[in-house]
Coordinates of C-alpha atoms in Angstrom, one line a residue:
Chain H
M1 CA 0.2 0.0 0.0
I2 CA 1.3 3.3 -1.0
V3 CA 0.4 6.0 1.6
P4 CA 0.8 9.8 0.3
R5 CA 3.1 11.6 1.9
T6 CA 2.2 14.3 4.5
A7 CA 2.8 18.0 4.2
A8 CA 5.6 17.8 6.6
E9 CA 7.3 14.8 4.7
E10 CA 6.9 16.6 1.3
A11 CA 8.6 19.5 2.9
L12 CA 11.4 17.5 4.4
G13 CA 11.7 15.5 1.4
L14 CA 11.7 11.9 3.2
S15 CA 9.4 9.5 4.8
L16 CA 8.7 9.9 8.3
P17 CA 8.6 6.9 10.6
H18 CA 5.3 5.7 12.0
R19 CA 3.7 3.5 14.9
R20 CA 3.8 0.3 13.0
M21 CA 7.6 0.5 13.0
E22 CA 9.1 -1.3 16.2
D23 CA 11.3 1.8 17.4
W24 CA 8.6 4.3 16.7
K25 CA 5.3 2.5 18.1
W26 CA 4.8 5.2 20.7
T27 CA 6.0 8.0 18.7
D28 CA 4.4 8.1 15.3
L29 CA 6.2 10.9 13.9
R30 CA 4.2 10.8 10.8
R31 CA 1.1 11.9 12.6
M32 CA 2.7 14.0 15.3
V33 CA 4.7 16.0 13.0
Q34 CA 2.2 18.1 10.8
A35 CA 3.6 21.1 9.8
P36 CA 5.7 21.3 6.6
Y37 CA 9.3 22.3 8.5
V38 CA 11.8 23.8 6.0
R39 CA 15.2 25.5 6.4
M40 CA 14.4 29.0 6.5
P41 CA 16.9 31.9 7.5
V42 CA 15.5 34.5 9.5
T43 CA 16.8 37.5 11.4
A44 CA 16.6 37.6 15.3
K45 CA 16.1 40.6 17.1
Q46 CA 18.8 40.8 19.3
A47 CA 16.7 41.5 22.6
D48 CA 15.1 38.0 22.0
V49 CA 18.6 36.5 21.9
D50 CA 19.6 37.8 24.9
R51 CA 16.6 36.7 26.8
L52 CA 16.7 33.4 25.6
V53 CA 20.4 33.0 26.3
R54 CA 19.7 34.3 29.7
S55 CA 16.9 31.6 30.1
S56 CA 19.3 28.6 30.2
P57 CA 19.1 26.9 33.4
F58 CA 23.2 27.1 33.4
A59 CA 23.3 30.8 32.6
A60 CA 24.9 31.6 35.9
V61 CA 27.3 28.7 35.5
K62 CA 30.9 30.1 34.7
A63 CA 31.8 28.5 31.3
Q64 CA 33.2 28.9 28.0
R65 CA 30.1 29.2 25.5
I66 CA 29.4 28.7 21.8
V67 CA 25.9 30.1 20.9
F68 CA 23.8 29.0 17.9
V69 CA 21.2 31.2 17.2
N70 CA 18.4 29.8 15.0
G71 CA 21.0 26.7 13.7
E72 CA 24.0 29.3 12.8
L73 CA 26.9 30.0 15.0
D74 CA 26.9 33.6 16.5
A75 CA 30.6 34.1 16.9
S76 CA 29.9 37.7 18.6
R77 CA 28.0 35.8 21.5
S78 CA 30.9 33.1 21.7
S79 CA 33.8 32.8 24.1
L80 CA 35.2 29.6 22.4
A81 CA 36.4 29.3 19.1
S82 CA 35.5 26.2 16.7
S83 CA 35.6 24.9 13.6
P84 CA 32.6 24.3 11.6
S85 CA 32.0 20.5 11.5
Q86 CA 32.2 18.3 8.4
A87 CA 29.7 16.0 7.1
L88 CA 28.7 13.1 9.7
A89 CA 30.3 10.2 9.6
V90 CA 27.7 8.1 10.9
A91 CA 25.8 6.0 8.9
D92 CA 22.8 7.7 7.2
D93 CA 20.1 5.2 7.4
D94 CA 18.8 6.6 10.4
V95 CA 15.9 8.8 9.9
L96 CA 17.1 11.5 12.7
L97 CA 20.1 11.9 10.9
Q98 CA 18.3 12.1 7.3
I99 CA 16.4 14.7 9.0
N100 CA 19.2 16.8 10.3
R101 CA 21.2 16.6 6.9
K102 CA 18.1 17.4 4.8
L103 CA 17.9 20.8 7.2
E104 CA 21.4 21.4 6.3
A105 CA 22.6 21.2 9.8
R106 CA 25.5 23.7 10.8
G107 CA 27.6 23.0 13.9
A108 CA 30.8 23.0 15.9
T109 CA 33.9 20.7 15.7
L110 CA 36.0 20.7 19.0
R111 CA 39.0 19.0 20.3
L112 CA 39.1 19.0 24.1
E113 CA 42.4 18.6 25.7
G114 CA 44.0 18.5 29.1
N115 CA 42.0 19.3 32.1
A116 CA 39.5 21.9 31.4
S117 CA 38.9 24.0 34.4
L118 CA 35.9 25.3 32.8
P119 CA 32.9 23.7 31.4
V120 CA 32.2 24.3 27.5
E121 CA 28.3 25.4 27.1
I122 CA 27.0 25.0 23.5
V123 CA 23.7 27.2 23.7
H124 CA 21.1 26.8 21.0
V125 CA 18.6 29.4 20.8
V126 CA 15.6 29.7 18.5
T127 CA 13.8 33.0 18.1
D128 CA 10.0 32.9 17.7
D129 CA 9.6 33.3 13.9
V130 CA 7.6 31.5 11.0
P131 CA 7.5 27.7 11.7
R132 CA 10.7 26.2 10.3
G133 CA 13.4 23.5 11.0
V134 CA 16.5 24.3 12.7
A135 CA 19.5 21.9 12.9
T136 CA 22.7 21.6 14.5
H137 CA 25.4 18.7 14.6
H138 CA 28.5 18.9 16.3
R139 CA 31.7 16.8 16.9
I140 CA 33.5 16.6 20.1
E141 CA 36.7 14.9 20.4
V142 CA 37.8 14.6 24.3
A143 CA 41.7 13.9 23.9
D144 CA 43.2 10.8 25.6
G145 CA 43.8 11.5 28.9
A146 CA 41.8 14.6 28.9
S147 CA 38.9 15.4 31.2
A148 CA 36.1 17.9 30.4
T149 CA 32.3 19.2 31.3
L150 CA 30.2 19.8 28.1
I151 CA 27.0 21.1 28.7
E152 CA 24.4 21.6 25.5
T153 CA 21.3 23.8 26.1
Y154 CA 18.3 24.0 23.8
V155 CA 16.1 26.9 24.6
G156 CA 13.6 28.4 22.0
E157 CA 10.0 30.4 21.4
G158 CA 7.4 29.5 18.9
D159 CA 6.6 26.8 16.6
Y160 CA 9.7 24.8 15.1
L161 CA 11.4 21.8 14.6
S162 CA 14.9 21.4 16.3
S163 CA 17.2 18.7 15.1
A164 CA 20.0 18.2 17.2
V165 CA 22.9 15.5 16.3
V166 CA 26.0 15.4 18.4
E167 CA 29.0 12.8 17.9
V168 CA 31.2 12.3 20.7
A169 CA 34.4 10.4 20.9
L170 CA 36.2 9.7 24.0
G171 CA 39.9 9.0 23.9
E172 CA 41.9 6.1 26.1
G173 CA 41.3 7.3 29.7
A174 CA 39.3 10.5 28.8
R175 CA 36.5 11.7 30.9
L176 CA 33.6 13.7 30.0
D177 CA 30.9 15.0 31.9
R178 CA 27.9 15.5 29.3
I179 CA 24.9 17.5 30.6
K180 CA 22.2 18.1 28.1
A181 CA 18.9 20.4 28.7
E182 CA 16.0 20.2 26.4
R183 CA 14.2 23.4 27.3
E184 CA 12.7 24.1 23.8
S185 CA 9.6 26.1 23.0
V186 CA 6.4 24.3 24.4
R187 CA 5.3 24.3 20.8
A188 CA 8.7 22.7 19.5
T189 CA 9.5 19.4 18.3
H190 CA 12.8 18.3 19.2
L191 CA 14.5 15.4 17.4
A192 CA 18.0 14.7 18.8
F193 CA 20.4 11.8 17.6
V194 CA 23.9 11.5 19.8
K195 CA 26.2 8.9 19.3
V196 CA 29.1 8.4 21.8
S197 CA 32.2 6.1 21.5
L198 CA 34.5 5.4 24.5
A199 CA 38.0 4.1 24.1
K200 CA 40.1 2.2 26.5
G201 CA 39.8 3.5 30.1
A202 CA 37.3 6.0 29.3
I203 CA 34.8 7.5 31.8
L204 CA 31.3 9.3 30.5
R205 CA 28.8 10.8 32.9
D206 CA 25.9 11.7 30.8
F207 CA 22.9 13.4 31.8
T208 CA 19.9 14.7 29.6
L209 CA 17.1 16.9 30.9
S210 CA 13.8 16.7 29.1
S211 CA 11.6 19.3 29.8
G212 CA 10.7 22.0 27.3
A213 CA 9.3 20.6 24.0
A214 CA 5.7 19.6 23.1
L215 CA 7.5 16.6 21.4
N216 CA 10.7 14.9 22.3
R217 CA 12.3 12.1 20.7
Q218 CA 16.1 11.4 21.3
D219 CA 18.0 8.4 20.1
G220 CA 21.6 7.7 22.2
S221 CA 23.9 5.3 20.8
Y222 CA 26.7 4.6 23.2
I223 CA 29.6 2.2 22.1
F224 CA 32.3 0.7 24.1
E225 CA 35.5 0.2 21.8
G226 CA 38.2 -0.2 24.5
K227 CA 38.2 -2.1 27.6
R228 CA 37.6 -1.0 31.1
A229 CA 35.5 2.0 30.0
D230 CA 32.6 3.2 32.3
A231 CA 29.5 5.0 31.3
R232 CA 26.7 6.3 33.4
I233 CA 23.8 7.5 31.5
S234 CA 21.1 9.4 33.3
G235 CA 18.2 11.5 32.4
A236 CA 15.2 13.4 33.8
Y237 CA 11.9 14.1 32.5
L238 CA 10.0 17.0 34.0
L239 CA 6.7 16.8 31.5
G240 CA 3.5 18.4 31.8
G241 CA 0.4 19.4 29.8
K242 CA 0.5 17.2 26.3
Q243 CA 4.1 17.0 26.1
H244 CA 5.5 13.8 24.8
A245 CA 9.0 12.5 25.3
D246 CA 10.5 9.5 24.2
T247 CA 14.4 8.3 24.5
K248 CA 15.9 5.3 22.9
L249 CA 19.0 4.4 24.1
V250 CA 21.4 1.5 22.7
V251 CA 24.6 0.9 25.0
D252 CA 26.9 -1.4 22.8
H253 CA 29.4 -3.6 24.7
T254 CA 31.7 -4.6 21.9
V255 CA 34.7 -5.3 24.2
P256 CA 35.1 -7.1 27.4
S257 CA 35.2 -5.4 31.1
C258 CA 33.4 -2.1 30.6
T259 CA 30.4 -1.0 33.0
S260 CA 27.2 0.7 31.9
R261 CA 24.4 2.1 34.1
E262 CA 21.1 4.0 32.8
L263 CA 19.2 5.7 35.2
F264 CA 16.1 7.6 34.0
K265 CA 13.7 9.4 36.5
V266 CA 10.7 10.8 35.0
A267 CA 8.1 13.1 36.6
M268 CA 4.9 13.4 34.8
D269 CA 1.9 15.7 35.2
G270 CA -1.3 16.4 33.1
Q271 CA -1.7 14.2 30.2
S272 CA 1.8 13.8 29.5
R273 CA 3.4 10.7 27.9
G274 CA 6.8 9.3 28.8
I275 CA 8.9 6.6 27.0
F276 CA 12.0 4.9 27.9
Q277 CA 13.2 2.3 25.4
G278 CA 16.8 1.3 26.6
K279 CA 18.6 -1.7 24.9
A280 CA 22.1 -3.1 25.9
I281 CA 23.7 -5.5 23.7
V282 CA 26.5 -7.6 24.6
R283 CA 28.6 -8.9 21.8
P284 CA 30.4 -12.2 21.5
G285 CA 33.4 -11.9 23.6
A286 CA 32.6 -8.9 25.5
Q287 CA 32.9 -11.0 28.9
K288 CA 32.7 -9.3 32.3
T289 CA 30.3 -6.8 31.0
D290 CA 28.5 -5.1 33.9
G291 CA 25.4 -3.5 32.7
K292 CA 22.4 -2.3 34.4
Q293 CA 19.6 0.2 33.2
S294 CA 16.3 1.2 35.3
S295 CA 13.7 3.6 34.5
H296 CA 11.2 4.9 37.5
A297 CA 8.4 7.3 36.6
L298 CA 6.3 9.1 38.9
L299 CA 2.9 9.9 37.7
L300 CA 1.4 13.2 39.2
S301 CA -1.8 12.8 37.7
E302 CA -4.2 10.3 36.6
E303 CA -3.9 10.9 32.9
A304 CA 0.0 10.9 32.6
E305 CA 1.1 7.5 31.0
F306 CA 4.7 5.9 31.1
D307 CA 5.8 3.1 28.9
A308 CA 9.5 1.3 29.2
K309 CA 10.9 -1.0 27.0
P310 CA 14.1 -2.6 28.4
E311 CA 16.0 -5.1 26.1
L312 CA 18.9 -7.1 26.7
E313 CA 20.8 -9.0 23.8
I314 CA 23.5 -10.9 25.3
Y315 CA 25.9 -13.1 23.6
A316 CA 28.4 -13.6 26.2
D317 CA 28.2 -15.8 29.1
D318 CA 30.2 -14.1 31.9
V319 CA 28.4 -11.1 32.3
V320 CA 26.2 -9.2 34.8
C321 CA 23.0 -7.3 33.2
G322 CA 20.0 -6.7 34.5
H323 CA 16.9 -3.8 34.0
G324 CA 14.1 -2.4 36.2
A325 CA 11.2 -0.3 35.4
T326 CA 8.6 1.2 37.9
S327 CA 5.8 3.5 37.7
G328 CA 3.7 4.9 40.4
D329 CA 2.3 8.1 42.3
L330 CA 4.1 9.6 45.5
N331 CA 4.4 7.3 48.5
H332 CA 1.5 8.0 50.9
D333 CA 3.7 7.2 53.9
H334 CA 6.3 9.7 52.9
L335 CA 4.0 12.2 52.5
F336 CA 1.8 11.8 55.8
Y337 CA 5.4 11.9 57.6
L338 CA 6.4 15.1 56.1
R339 CA 3.1 16.7 56.9
S340 CA 3.0 15.3 60.3
R341 CA 6.2 17.6 61.0
G342 CA 4.1 20.7 59.6
I343 CA 5.2 20.5 55.9
P344 CA 2.0 21.6 53.9
E345 CA 0.8 19.1 51.3
K346 CA 2.2 21.3 48.3
E347 CA 5.2 21.6 49.7
A348 CA 5.8 18.1 50.9
K349 CA 5.1 16.9 47.6
S350 CA 7.1 18.9 45.6
L351 CA 9.9 18.2 48.3
L352 CA 9.7 14.3 47.5
I353 CA 9.2 15.1 43.5
A354 CA 12.4 16.9 43.7
A355 CA 14.3 14.2 45.8
F356 CA 12.9 11.3 43.4
V357 CA 14.3 13.5 40.1
G358 CA 17.3 14.5 42.0
E359 CA 18.5 11.1 42.0
A360 CA 19.4 11.3 38.1
F361 CA 21.7 14.4 38.9
D362 CA 23.6 13.0 41.9
G363 CA 26.3 11.5 39.3
I364 CA 27.1 15.0 37.8
E365 CA 30.4 16.0 39.2
H366 CA 30.1 19.9 38.6
E367 CA 28.3 21.5 41.7
G368 CA 27.4 24.6 39.9
V369 CA 25.5 22.6 36.9
R370 CA 24.0 20.3 39.8
E371 CA 22.9 23.3 41.5
A372 CA 21.2 24.9 38.4
L373 CA 19.4 21.7 37.4
T374 CA 18.0 21.5 40.9
A375 CA 17.0 25.0 40.8
Y376 CA 15.6 24.3 37.4
A377 CA 13.6 21.1 38.9
E378 CA 12.4 23.6 41.8
G379 CA 11.0 26.2 39.6
W380 CA 9.2 23.6 37.5
L381 CA 7.7 22.4 40.8
A382 CA 6.4 25.7 41.9
R383 CA 4.9 26.2 38.4
R384 CA 3.1 23.0 38.3
Chain W
M1 CA -7.0 25.2 79.6
T2 CA -6.7 21.7 79.0
M3 CA -4.0 20.6 76.6
L4 CA -6.0 17.6 75.3
E5 CA -9.7 16.2 75.6
I6 CA -10.6 12.9 74.0
N7 CA -14.5 12.4 74.6
N8 CA -16.3 8.9 73.8
L9 CA -13.9 8.3 70.7
H10 CA -14.9 5.9 68.1
V11 CA -12.9 4.9 65.4
K12 CA -12.9 2.5 62.8
L13 CA -10.6 1.9 59.6
A14 CA -11.9 3.8 56.6
D15 CA -12.4 1.0 54.4
E16 CA -13.5 -1.9 57.3
D17 CA -16.6 -1.8 59.3
R18 CA -14.4 -3.0 62.0
E19 CA -14.2 -0.5 65.0
I20 CA -10.9 -0.1 66.8
L21 CA -11.6 2.6 69.1
K22 CA -14.6 2.1 71.2
G23 CA -15.5 5.3 73.2
L24 CA -12.0 6.5 74.5
T25 CA -12.0 9.2 77.2
L26 CA -8.7 10.8 78.1
T27 CA -7.9 14.5 79.4
V28 CA -4.3 15.4 79.6
K29 CA -3.4 19.0 81.1
P30 CA -0.6 21.3 80.7
G31 CA 2.6 19.5 81.9
E32 CA 1.3 16.0 82.4
V33 CA 2.7 13.1 81.2
H34 CA 0.4 10.2 80.5
A35 CA 1.1 6.3 79.7
I36 CA -1.0 4.3 77.8
M37 CA -0.3 0.9 78.1
G38 CA -2.3 -1.9 76.5
P39 CA -1.8 -5.5 74.5
N40 CA -1.1 -5.7 71.0
G41 CA -4.3 -4.8 69.1
S42 CA -5.8 -2.6 71.6
G43 CA -5.9 0.5 69.7
K44 CA -2.6 2.0 71.0
S45 CA -1.3 3.1 67.5
T46 CA -4.5 3.7 66.0
L47 CA -5.0 6.5 69.0
S48 CA -1.6 7.8 67.6
Y49 CA -2.7 8.0 64.0
V50 CA -5.9 9.7 64.9
L51 CA -4.2 12.2 66.9
S52 CA -1.8 13.1 64.2
G53 CA -4.4 13.0 61.1
R54 CA -3.4 10.1 59.0
E55 CA -5.5 9.0 56.4
G56 CA -7.5 5.7 56.5
Y57 CA -9.2 6.0 60.0
E58 CA -12.6 7.2 60.2
V59 CA -14.0 8.8 63.4
T60 CA -17.5 7.7 63.7
E61 CA -18.5 9.2 67.0
G62 CA -17.0 11.6 70.0
S63 CA -14.5 14.5 69.8
V64 CA -10.9 15.3 70.1
T65 CA -10.4 18.9 71.4
Y66 CA -6.9 20.3 71.5
K67 CA -6.2 23.5 73.0
G68 CA -10.1 24.3 73.0
Q69 CA -10.3 23.8 69.0
D70 CA -11.6 20.9 67.5
L71 CA -8.3 18.8 66.6
L72 CA -10.3 16.4 64.0
A73 CA -10.8 19.5 61.5
L74 CA -7.2 20.1 60.9
E75 CA -5.0 18.7 58.4
P76 CA -1.9 16.8 59.2
D77 CA 0.3 19.7 58.9
Q78 CA -2.2 22.2 60.7
R79 CA -2.0 20.1 63.8
A80 CA 2.0 20.1 63.5
A81 CA 2.1 23.8 63.2
A82 CA -0.5 24.1 66.1
G83 CA 2.1 22.0 68.4
I84 CA 1.5 18.3 67.8
F85 CA 4.2 15.8 67.3
L86 CA 4.0 12.1 66.7
A87 CA 7.2 10.2 67.5
F88 CA 6.4 7.1 65.1
Q89 CA 7.1 3.7 66.1
Y90 CA 8.5 2.9 62.9
P91 CA 10.2 6.2 61.4
I92 CA 9.5 6.5 57.6
E93 CA 12.7 6.5 55.4
I94 CA 12.8 9.4 52.7
P95 CA 15.3 8.9 50.1
G96 CA 16.9 12.0 48.9
V97 CA 15.8 14.5 51.4
A98 CA 18.5 15.3 53.6
T99 CA 17.7 15.5 57.4
M100 CA 19.0 19.0 58.0
Q101 CA 17.0 20.2 54.9
F102 CA 13.8 18.4 56.4
L103 CA 14.1 19.7 59.5
K104 CA 14.5 23.2 58.2
V105 CA 11.6 23.0 55.8
A106 CA 9.5 21.5 58.6
L107 CA 10.5 24.2 61.4
N108 CA 10.0 27.3 59.1
A109 CA 6.8 25.8 57.6
Q110 CA 5.5 25.6 61.1
R111 CA 6.6 29.0 62.1
K112 CA 5.3 30.4 59.0
A113 CA 1.7 28.7 59.7
R114 CA 1.9 30.5 63.2
G115 CA 2.7 34.0 62.0
E116 CA 6.4 33.8 63.1
K117 CA 9.3 34.7 61.6
E118 CA 11.2 32.1 59.6
M119 CA 14.7 31.3 61.1
T120 CA 17.9 32.3 59.2
A121 CA 20.3 29.6 58.2
P122 CA 22.8 30.6 61.0
E123 CA 20.2 30.6 63.7
F124 CA 18.8 27.2 62.5
M125 CA 22.1 25.8 62.4
R126 CA 22.7 26.9 66.2
H127 CA 19.5 25.5 67.0
V128 CA 19.8 22.1 65.7
K129 CA 23.5 22.0 66.8
E130 CA 22.9 22.4 70.2
R131 CA 19.9 20.0 70.4
A132 CA 21.7 17.1 68.4
A133 CA 24.7 17.2 70.4
K134 CA 22.6 16.2 73.5
L135 CA 21.3 13.2 71.6
N136 CA 24.3 11.9 70.3
V137 CA 23.5 12.4 66.7
S138 CA 26.5 13.3 64.6
Q139 CA 26.4 16.0 61.9
E140 CA 27.1 13.2 59.5
M141 CA 23.7 11.8 60.2
L142 CA 22.3 14.9 59.7
K143 CA 23.5 15.2 56.2
R144 CA 21.9 11.9 55.6
P145 CA 18.8 11.3 53.9
V146 CA 15.9 11.3 56.5
N147 CA 16.4 7.8 58.6
V148 CA 17.8 6.1 55.4
G149 CA 20.2 3.6 56.5
F150 CA 19.9 4.6 60.0
S151 CA 19.8 2.0 62.8
G152 CA 16.9 1.0 65.1
G153 CA 18.3 3.3 67.5
E154 CA 19.5 6.1 65.3
K155 CA 16.1 6.6 64.1
K156 CA 14.6 6.7 67.5
R157 CA 17.2 9.3 68.3
A158 CA 16.4 11.3 65.0
E159 CA 12.7 11.2 65.9
I160 CA 13.6 12.9 69.4
L161 CA 15.8 15.3 67.7
Q162 CA 12.9 16.3 65.4
M163 CA 10.7 16.7 68.8
A164 CA 13.4 18.6 70.4
V165 CA 13.7 21.2 67.3
L166 CA 10.2 21.7 66.4
E167 CA 9.2 22.0 69.9
P168 CA 5.6 20.9 70.2
S169 CA 3.3 21.4 73.2
L170 CA 1.8 17.9 72.8
C171 CA 4.1 15.0 72.5
V172 CA 2.6 11.6 71.3
L173 CA 5.4 8.8 71.5
D174 CA 4.2 5.6 69.8
E175 CA 6.2 2.6 71.3
T176 CA 9.5 4.8 71.4
D177 CA 11.2 1.9 73.2
S178 CA 10.6 -0.7 70.6
G179 CA 13.8 -1.7 69.0
L180 CA 16.1 0.0 71.8
D181 CA 18.9 -1.8 73.7
I182 CA 19.3 -0.3 77.2
D183 CA 22.0 2.4 76.4
A184 CA 20.0 3.7 73.7
L185 CA 17.0 3.8 75.4
R186 CA 18.7 5.7 78.3
V187 CA 19.5 8.2 75.5
V188 CA 16.4 8.6 73.9
A189 CA 14.5 8.8 77.7
E190 CA 16.8 11.5 78.7
G191 CA 16.3 13.5 75.4
V192 CA 12.3 13.1 76.6
N193 CA 12.9 14.0 80.0
A194 CA 15.0 17.3 78.9
L195 CA 11.9 18.3 77.2
R196 CA 9.6 17.9 80.1
S197 CA 8.0 21.4 80.9
P198 CA 4.8 22.7 82.7
E199 CA 3.9 23.9 79.2
R200 CA 4.2 20.6 77.5
S201 CA 2.3 17.5 77.7
M202 CA 3.3 14.1 76.7
V203 CA 1.3 10.7 75.8
V204 CA 3.4 7.9 75.8
I205 CA 2.1 4.7 74.4
T206 CA 3.9 1.4 75.1
H207 CA 3.5 -2.2 75.5
Y208 CA 6.2 -2.7 78.3
Q209 CA 6.4 -1.0 81.3
R210 CA 10.7 -0.5 80.7
L211 CA 10.4 2.6 79.1
L212 CA 8.5 4.1 82.4
D213 CA 11.3 3.4 84.4
Y214 CA 13.1 5.8 82.5
I215 CA 10.1 8.4 81.6
V216 CA 8.3 8.3 84.7
P217 CA 4.5 9.4 84.1
D218 CA 2.2 11.3 86.2
Y219 CA -0.8 8.7 84.9
V220 CA -1.2 5.3 83.6
H221 CA -4.3 4.2 81.5
V222 CA -4.9 0.7 80.5
L223 CA -6.2 0.6 77.1
S224 CA -7.7 -2.8 76.1
D225 CA -10.4 -3.4 73.2
G226 CA -10.3 0.0 72.3
R227 CA -11.4 1.6 75.5
I228 CA -9.4 2.8 78.7
V229 CA -10.3 0.5 81.0
K230 CA -8.4 1.6 84.2
S231 CA -6.4 4.4 85.5
G232 CA -4.2 5.0 88.0
G233 CA -0.9 6.5 89.1
K234 CA 2.8 5.1 87.9
D235 CA 2.4 2.2 90.1
L236 CA 0.0 0.7 88.0
A237 CA 2.4 0.1 85.5
L238 CA 4.6 -1.9 87.7
E239 CA 1.3 -3.9 88.5
L240 CA 0.8 -4.6 84.9
E241 CA 4.6 -5.5 84.2
E242 CA 3.8 -8.3 86.9
K243 CA 0.3 -9.4 86.3
G244 CA 0.1 -8.8 82.6
Y245 CA -2.8 -7.8 80.7
A246 CA -4.9 -11.0 81.5
E247 CA -7.0 -9.3 84.0
Y248 CA -8.3 -6.5 81.2
T249 CA -8.4 -8.9 78.2
G250 CA -10.3 -11.5 79.7
K251 CA -7.9 -13.6 78.1
A252 CA -4.7 -15.7 79.6
A253 CA -1.7 -13.7 78.8

């Protein structure tokens, strides 16, 4: 059967995935992305850009910054020089990469060396204008033995599709703390793809906040290429209204003796929908793999819905792998205990939700970043 | 004014017909310490939960008046702000909420509800430190999440610390001695005794007489099958220790 292309598909010049495809069963892009988003250069008002840059949860964190406004590098606002990134090295067959390419993504190439004392923040700003597609792709390399903190922030206003691709390569013994905050416009669609490779002994601490966009889909691919590497991948969703967030991760153990942990904490209000699809692959010979994943959802309303799909594909026999998923509402005993000490119900709930979500921030080394995320969560709770 | 006046209180579980308290009457005046003793299942914990406002219980008859106001009309947090404190038999673990933060939020919420000025951070630190030292509660414990990973003794000490920090008018201690060895019991009892004052009343709920060697009550009541069946002075506790509850339950102990 030939299905006629939607306006969005015509504009992008490709077919969008739909719910009859296994990876997309909860996120039917063909149905959910309706507007014909195309690349369209616009001129931003500087006051709008200033306001949006300041709205980054990390605005108060001292960092070296690279600022992209409506998908273009804004050198005047950037304190760190970067070279434009070249064509993607990753295979093209993934639809999220195809979209990124169709929208003619621009981006930065960075090589991080030594022990950077300041975090690097790449700020992505989209201003309110005609509905359009905005795309970036970045390539980050952390040199052997280097350590760095990388922050990616996405903020915006209006109706747009944001395609965000990041490729990260960690050298031998390198350490990267990567923090991504998706705080797109409440009318935006955020489609992200991150690919991270870890060489021998590399350490990755990866955290993603999903909280802004109407529709958020992010695919992550983490590949262990050298022994004794260690990746902790965590995330938090703070969703309300009719927001929809779907994360699909693949953690690929191709070599022995690597450790992976995935922890996602999801707080959902209103009629929001959260999905976590986590897959761990242990290739033949990848013995002594230690891989665990868990996702926990806190449903703050009757109409919120969370779906988890953990998958393990194991082709080695000497491994420790596991997964767990829970969803439920706040613990009534906890709530009563706090209230019995004089904390009013709303405040007690906020305290418990913040504690629940905060577990996902725990692995973040940078205190200022952790505090900024805590403050963001508190603000979200106060607004709900 | 009377601190607490419970009159003909009947309570059942919200989702069951079975009555647990069947006409309990008790009057507590300021400064008094009342012990409530009784066998398992007599309704001791239910009484503590009804006083603190836990959901799941339904008052079908009778009244509870606290400092002249209808206690049952208040939410749990309003009761706490009005000065009621329940020391839990099984203190609840709250992952992710540091004890110090919890104490500060609770104290300032109560002060705000009473129209008092909130404590500043340095004032609060001093307020807690003085009290923590007396109860052997370390700074390290205060940094840990509320009750998480605490031993049985640590949990009970932390409860009494909360009580000392919040300075309630009416303390309800539910089986505070359970799970404590003799040294821990002494520390906890000293903490409780230090809080005795002419303005503060206590209701000490316990199965065993042992606790009452350390926290000496003014009155002892025997609770059996949802009613107070006998009241007396502190000697009544010793008598119960010797003879058991058989006389009151109609069954051999």
